[in-house]
Amino acid sequence: MKKQFKNQHRMLESFGYEFLVVCPNCNSKSKVISLGEHSPYGTGITRRFLCLHCGMTKEFAPKNNCFNQSIISYGSKWNEGFINIGGAFDWYFGYPLYLQIPCCGQTLWAYNLEHLEYLKNYVQAELRENHPYYLSVESRLPLWIKSAKNRDAVLKAISKLEQKANQN
């Protein structure tokens, strides 16, 4: 029987409770976490970077606009002073993600192990539901990840990222 993926309609924001990142001080696996609600839309919530290897810590309290809303930028480029969603970096400090690897001429990345598992389940599936929610992760994945011809290469890259994440 073919593996199936049932759309869960999860948005990228649902994986933003933890980011595995590269420490800018020692290049070790580190974390960015929220000290409250993990939604990027919440105001007045501090986000913290912490490296368990060298002990470096840093905090970020997002700026608000005149309507007391967090200022959010969507895209693959980092914009200083914004919450940046959608690139191979954490949303708050812009540190590169620990879980990223070259694949099929592109970069495959994930925020954390749960995000990586979600991608793995999607890519493994030979049967996928049509009509995902337009803001869901599966609707926003690039075509090279969705393509059946790249399935083996993408799954191999995901496996390498899983090994990398579990090394430390």
mmCIF file of C-alpha atoms in Angstrom:
data_model
loop_
_atom_site.group_PDB
_atom_site.id
_atom_site.type_symbol
_atom_site.label_atom_id
_atom_site.label_comp_id
_atom_site.label_asym_id
_atom_site.label_seq_id
_atom_site.Cartn_x
_atom_site.Cartn_y
_atom_site.Cartn_z
ATOM 1 C CA MET A 1 0.000 0.000 0.000
ATOM 2 C CA LYS A 2 1.282 3.448 -0.897
ATOM 3 C CA LYS A 3 2.181 5.890 1.855
ATOM 4 C CA GLN A 4 -0.312 8.709 2.208
ATOM 5 C CA PHE A 5 -0.085 12.233 3.558
ATOM 6 C CA LYS A 6 -3.231 13.768 4.967
ATOM 7 C CA ASN A 7 -3.061 17.570 4.974
ATOM 8 C CA GLN A 8 -2.826 18.907 8.478
ATOM 9 C CA HIS A 9 -3.038 22.511 7.277
ATOM 10 C CA ARG A 10 -0.177 23.535 9.567
ATOM 11 C CA MET A 11 1.278 26.936 8.971
ATOM 12 C CA LEU A 12 5.013 27.571 9.195
ATOM 13 C CA GLU A 13 4.347 29.628 12.318
ATOM 14 C CA SER A 14 3.253 26.464 14.181
ATOM 15 C CA PHE A 15 6.879 25.256 14.192
ATOM 16 C CA GLY A 16 8.246 28.534 15.580
ATOM 17 C CA TYR A 17 8.348 27.532 19.239
ATOM 18 C CA GLU A 18 12.003 26.460 18.916
ATOM 19 C CA PHE A 19 14.774 27.049 16.401
ATOM 20 C CA LEU A 20 17.935 24.978 16.247
ATOM 21 C CA VAL A 21 20.589 27.446 15.111
ATOM 22 C CA VAL A 22 24.352 27.758 14.728
ATOM 23 C CA CYS A 23 25.964 29.720 17.567
ATOM 24 C CA PRO A 24 27.730 32.797 16.147
ATOM 25 C CA ASN A 25 30.363 32.476 18.881
ATOM 26 C CA CYS A 26 31.397 28.790 18.723
ATOM 27 C CA ASN A 27 29.502 27.318 15.715
ATOM 28 C CA SER A 28 27.789 24.702 17.915
ATOM 29 C CA LYS A 29 24.135 23.680 17.887
ATOM 30 C CA SER A 30 22.132 26.229 19.881
ATOM 31 C CA LYS A 31 18.504 27.200 20.414
ATOM 32 C CA VAL A 32 16.242 30.186 20.078
ATOM 33 C CA ILE A 33 13.150 29.889 22.250
ATOM 34 C CA SER A 34 10.206 32.015 23.278
ATOM 35 C CA LEU A 35 9.781 32.960 26.926
ATOM 36 C CA GLY A 36 6.015 32.935 26.528
ATOM 37 C CA GLU A 37 3.558 32.339 23.734
ATOM 38 C CA HIS A 38 5.468 31.142 20.671
ATOM 39 C CA SER A 39 3.296 32.926 18.121
ATOM 40 C CA PRO A 40 5.207 35.677 16.307
ATOM 41 C CA TYR A 41 2.087 37.835 16.455
ATOM 42 C CA GLY A 42 2.118 38.144 20.251
ATOM 43 C CA THR A 43 3.463 41.403 21.631
ATOM 44 C CA GLY A 44 5.712 41.987 24.622
ATOM 45 C CA ILE A 45 7.163 38.452 24.549
ATOM 46 C CA THR A 46 10.917 38.061 24.898
ATOM 47 C CA ARG A 47 12.778 35.563 22.725
ATOM 48 C CA ARG A 48 16.061 34.098 23.946
ATOM 49 C CA PHE A 49 19.087 32.678 22.182
ATOM 50 C CA LEU A 50 21.120 30.220 24.233
ATOM 51 C CA CYS A 51 24.160 28.110 23.500
ATOM 52 C CA LEU A 52 24.712 25.185 25.838
ATOM 53 C CA HIS A 53 28.246 24.752 24.521
ATOM 54 C CA CYS A 54 29.819 28.179 25.149
ATOM 55 C CA GLY A 55 27.123 29.722 27.368
ATOM 56 C CA MET A 56 26.342 32.679 25.114
ATOM 57 C CA THR A 57 22.860 34.156 25.595
ATOM 58 C CA LYS A 58 21.026 37.005 23.951
ATOM 59 C CA GLU A 59 17.483 38.355 24.203
ATOM 60 C CA PHE A 60 15.173 39.962 21.658
ATOM 61 C CA ALA A 61 11.991 41.896 22.371
ATOM 62 C CA PRO A 62 10.297 42.693 19.064
ATOM 63 C CA LYS A 63 9.371 46.247 18.191
ATOM 64 C CA ASN A 64 5.731 47.109 17.652
ATOM 65 C CA ASN A 65 4.124 49.373 15.104
ATOM 66 C CA CYS A 66 1.762 52.253 15.965
ATOM 67 C CA PHE A 67 -1.093 49.728 16.404
ATOM 68 C CA ASN A 68 0.913 47.788 19.036
ATOM 69 C CA GLN A 69 1.409 44.869 16.612
ATOM 70 C CA SER A 70 4.660 43.030 15.938
ATOM 71 C CA ILE A 71 6.321 44.012 12.690
ATOM 72 C CA ILE A 72 6.649 40.862 10.565
ATOM 73 C CA SER A 73 8.410 40.310 7.246
ATOM 74 C CA TYR A 74 7.791 37.206 5.111
ATOM 75 C CA GLY A 75 10.493 36.038 2.729
ATOM 76 C CA SER A 76 13.890 34.440 2.367
ATOM 77 C CA LYS A 77 15.876 37.620 3.115
ATOM 78 C CA TRP A 78 16.747 38.903 6.596
ATOM 79 C CA ASN A 79 15.517 42.414 7.515
ATOM 80 C CA GLU A 80 16.990 43.910 10.683
ATOM 81 C CA GLY A 81 14.429 45.030 13.268
ATOM 82 C CA PHE A 82 11.624 42.794 11.983
ATOM 83 C CA ILE A 83 10.380 39.339 12.834
ATOM 84 C CA ASN A 84 11.477 37.492 9.685
ATOM 85 C CA ILE A 85 9.533 34.374 8.716
ATOM 86 C CA GLY A 86 10.405 32.087 5.826
ATOM 87 C CA GLY A 87 14.164 31.814 5.420
ATOM 88 C CA ALA A 88 16.952 29.501 6.559
ATOM 89 C CA PHE A 89 17.415 31.526 9.766
ATOM 90 C CA ASP A 90 15.589 32.037 13.046
ATOM 91 C CA TRP A 91 12.902 34.711 13.050
ATOM 92 C CA TYR A 92 14.388 36.972 15.714
ATOM 93 C CA PHE A 93 18.199 37.087 15.564
ATOM 94 C CA GLY A 94 18.826 35.988 11.982
ATOM 95 C CA TYR A 95 21.187 33.190 13.008
ATOM 96 C CA PRO A 96 21.541 30.422 10.400
ATOM 97 C CA LEU A 97 19.543 27.281 11.037
ATOM 98 C CA TYR A 98 21.484 24.256 12.248
ATOM 99 C CA LEU A 99 19.227 21.963 10.220
ATOM 100 C CA GLN A 100 20.104 22.932 6.654
ATOM 101 C CA ILE A 101 21.810 21.049 3.863
ATOM 102 C CA PRO A 102 22.384 21.413 0.103
ATOM 103 C CA CYS A 103 19.906 19.275 -1.835
ATOM 104 C CA CYS A 104 18.993 19.170 -5.543
ATOM 105 C CA GLY A 105 20.818 22.451 -6.177
ATOM 106 C CA GLN A 106 18.840 24.211 -3.423
ATOM 107 C CA THR A 107 18.962 24.364 0.375
ATOM 108 C CA LEU A 108 16.722 22.094 2.438
ATOM 109 C CA TRP A 109 16.079 23.529 5.894
ATOM 110 C CA ALA A 110 13.935 22.970 8.981
ATOM 111 C CA TYR A 111 13.423 24.967 12.166
ATOM 112 C CA ASN A 112 13.485 21.974 14.531
ATOM 113 C CA LEU A 113 13.032 18.193 14.652
ATOM 114 C CA GLU A 114 9.234 18.387 14.546
ATOM 115 C CA HIS A 115 9.394 20.518 11.396
ATOM 116 C CA LEU A 116 11.890 18.063 9.863
ATOM 117 C CA GLU A 117 9.597 15.116 10.688
ATOM 118 C CA TYR A 118 6.650 16.908 9.072
ATOM 119 C CA LEU A 119 8.671 17.454 5.896
ATOM 120 C CA LYS A 120 9.798 13.825 5.928
ATOM 121 C CA ASN A 121 6.215 12.562 6.203
ATOM 122 C CA TYR A 122 5.163 14.797 3.325
ATOM 123 C CA VAL A 123 8.034 13.811 1.023
ATOM 124 C CA GLN A 124 7.722 10.070 1.781
ATOM 125 C CA ALA A 125 4.071 10.032 0.793
ATOM 126 C CA GLU A 126 3.298 8.799 -2.678
ATOM 127 C CA LEU A 127 -0.314 9.914 -2.311
ATOM 128 C CA ARG A 128 -1.019 13.442 -1.080
ATOM 129 C CA GLU A 129 -4.337 15.158 -0.621
ATOM 130 C CA ASN A 130 -5.200 17.827 -3.140
ATOM 131 C CA HIS A 131 -6.207 21.372 -2.225
ATOM 132 C CA PRO A 132 -4.127 22.169 0.854
ATOM 133 C CA TYR A 133 -4.945 25.307 2.827
ATOM 134 C CA TYR A 134 -3.296 28.161 0.929
ATOM 135 C CA LEU A 135 -1.121 29.207 3.896
ATOM 136 C CA SER A 136 -0.118 25.693 4.949
ATOM 137 C CA VAL A 137 3.443 24.383 4.881
ATOM 138 C CA GLU A 138 2.583 21.827 2.198
ATOM 139 C CA SER A 139 1.089 24.488 -0.096
ATOM 140 C CA ARG A 140 4.186 26.683 0.266
ATOM 141 C CA LEU A 141 6.847 24.025 -0.315
ATOM 142 C CA PRO A 142 8.988 24.599 -3.385
ATOM 143 C CA LEU A 143 8.320 22.328 -6.357
ATOM 144 C CA TRP A 144 11.721 20.645 -6.125
ATOM 145 C CA ILE A 145 10.754 19.231 -2.693
ATOM 146 C CA LYS A 146 7.331 18.112 -3.921
ATOM 147 C CA SER A 147 8.661 16.437 -7.061
ATOM 148 C CA ALA A 148 8.589 12.619 -7.118
ATOM 149 C CA LYS A 149 11.844 12.577 -9.107
ATOM 150 C CA ASN A 150 13.642 14.249 -6.159
ATOM 151 C CA ARG A 151 12.011 12.109 -3.441
ATOM 152 C CA ASP A 152 15.035 9.868 -2.812
ATOM 153 C CA ALA A 153 17.515 12.759 -2.748
ATOM 154 C CA VAL A 154 15.335 14.824 -0.398
ATOM 155 C CA LEU A 155 14.773 11.865 1.954
ATOM 156 C CA LYS A 156 18.521 11.188 2.003
ATOM 157 C CA ALA A 157 19.164 14.834 2.931
ATOM 158 C CA ILE A 158 16.489 14.660 5.665
ATOM 159 C CA SER A 159 18.154 11.537 7.041
ATOM 160 C CA LYS A 160 21.508 13.357 7.199
ATOM 161 C CA LEU A 161 19.861 16.253 9.038
ATOM 162 C CA GLU A 162 18.290 13.848 11.541
ATOM 163 C CA GLN A 163 21.724 12.322 12.202
ATOM 164 C CA LYS A 164 23.279 15.779 12.562
ATOM 165 C CA ALA A 165 20.583 16.877 15.039
ATOM 166 C CA ASN A 166 21.081 13.803 17.200
ATOM 167 C CA GLN A 167 24.898 14.003 17.310
ATOM 168 C CA ASN A 168 25.087 16.601 20.082
#
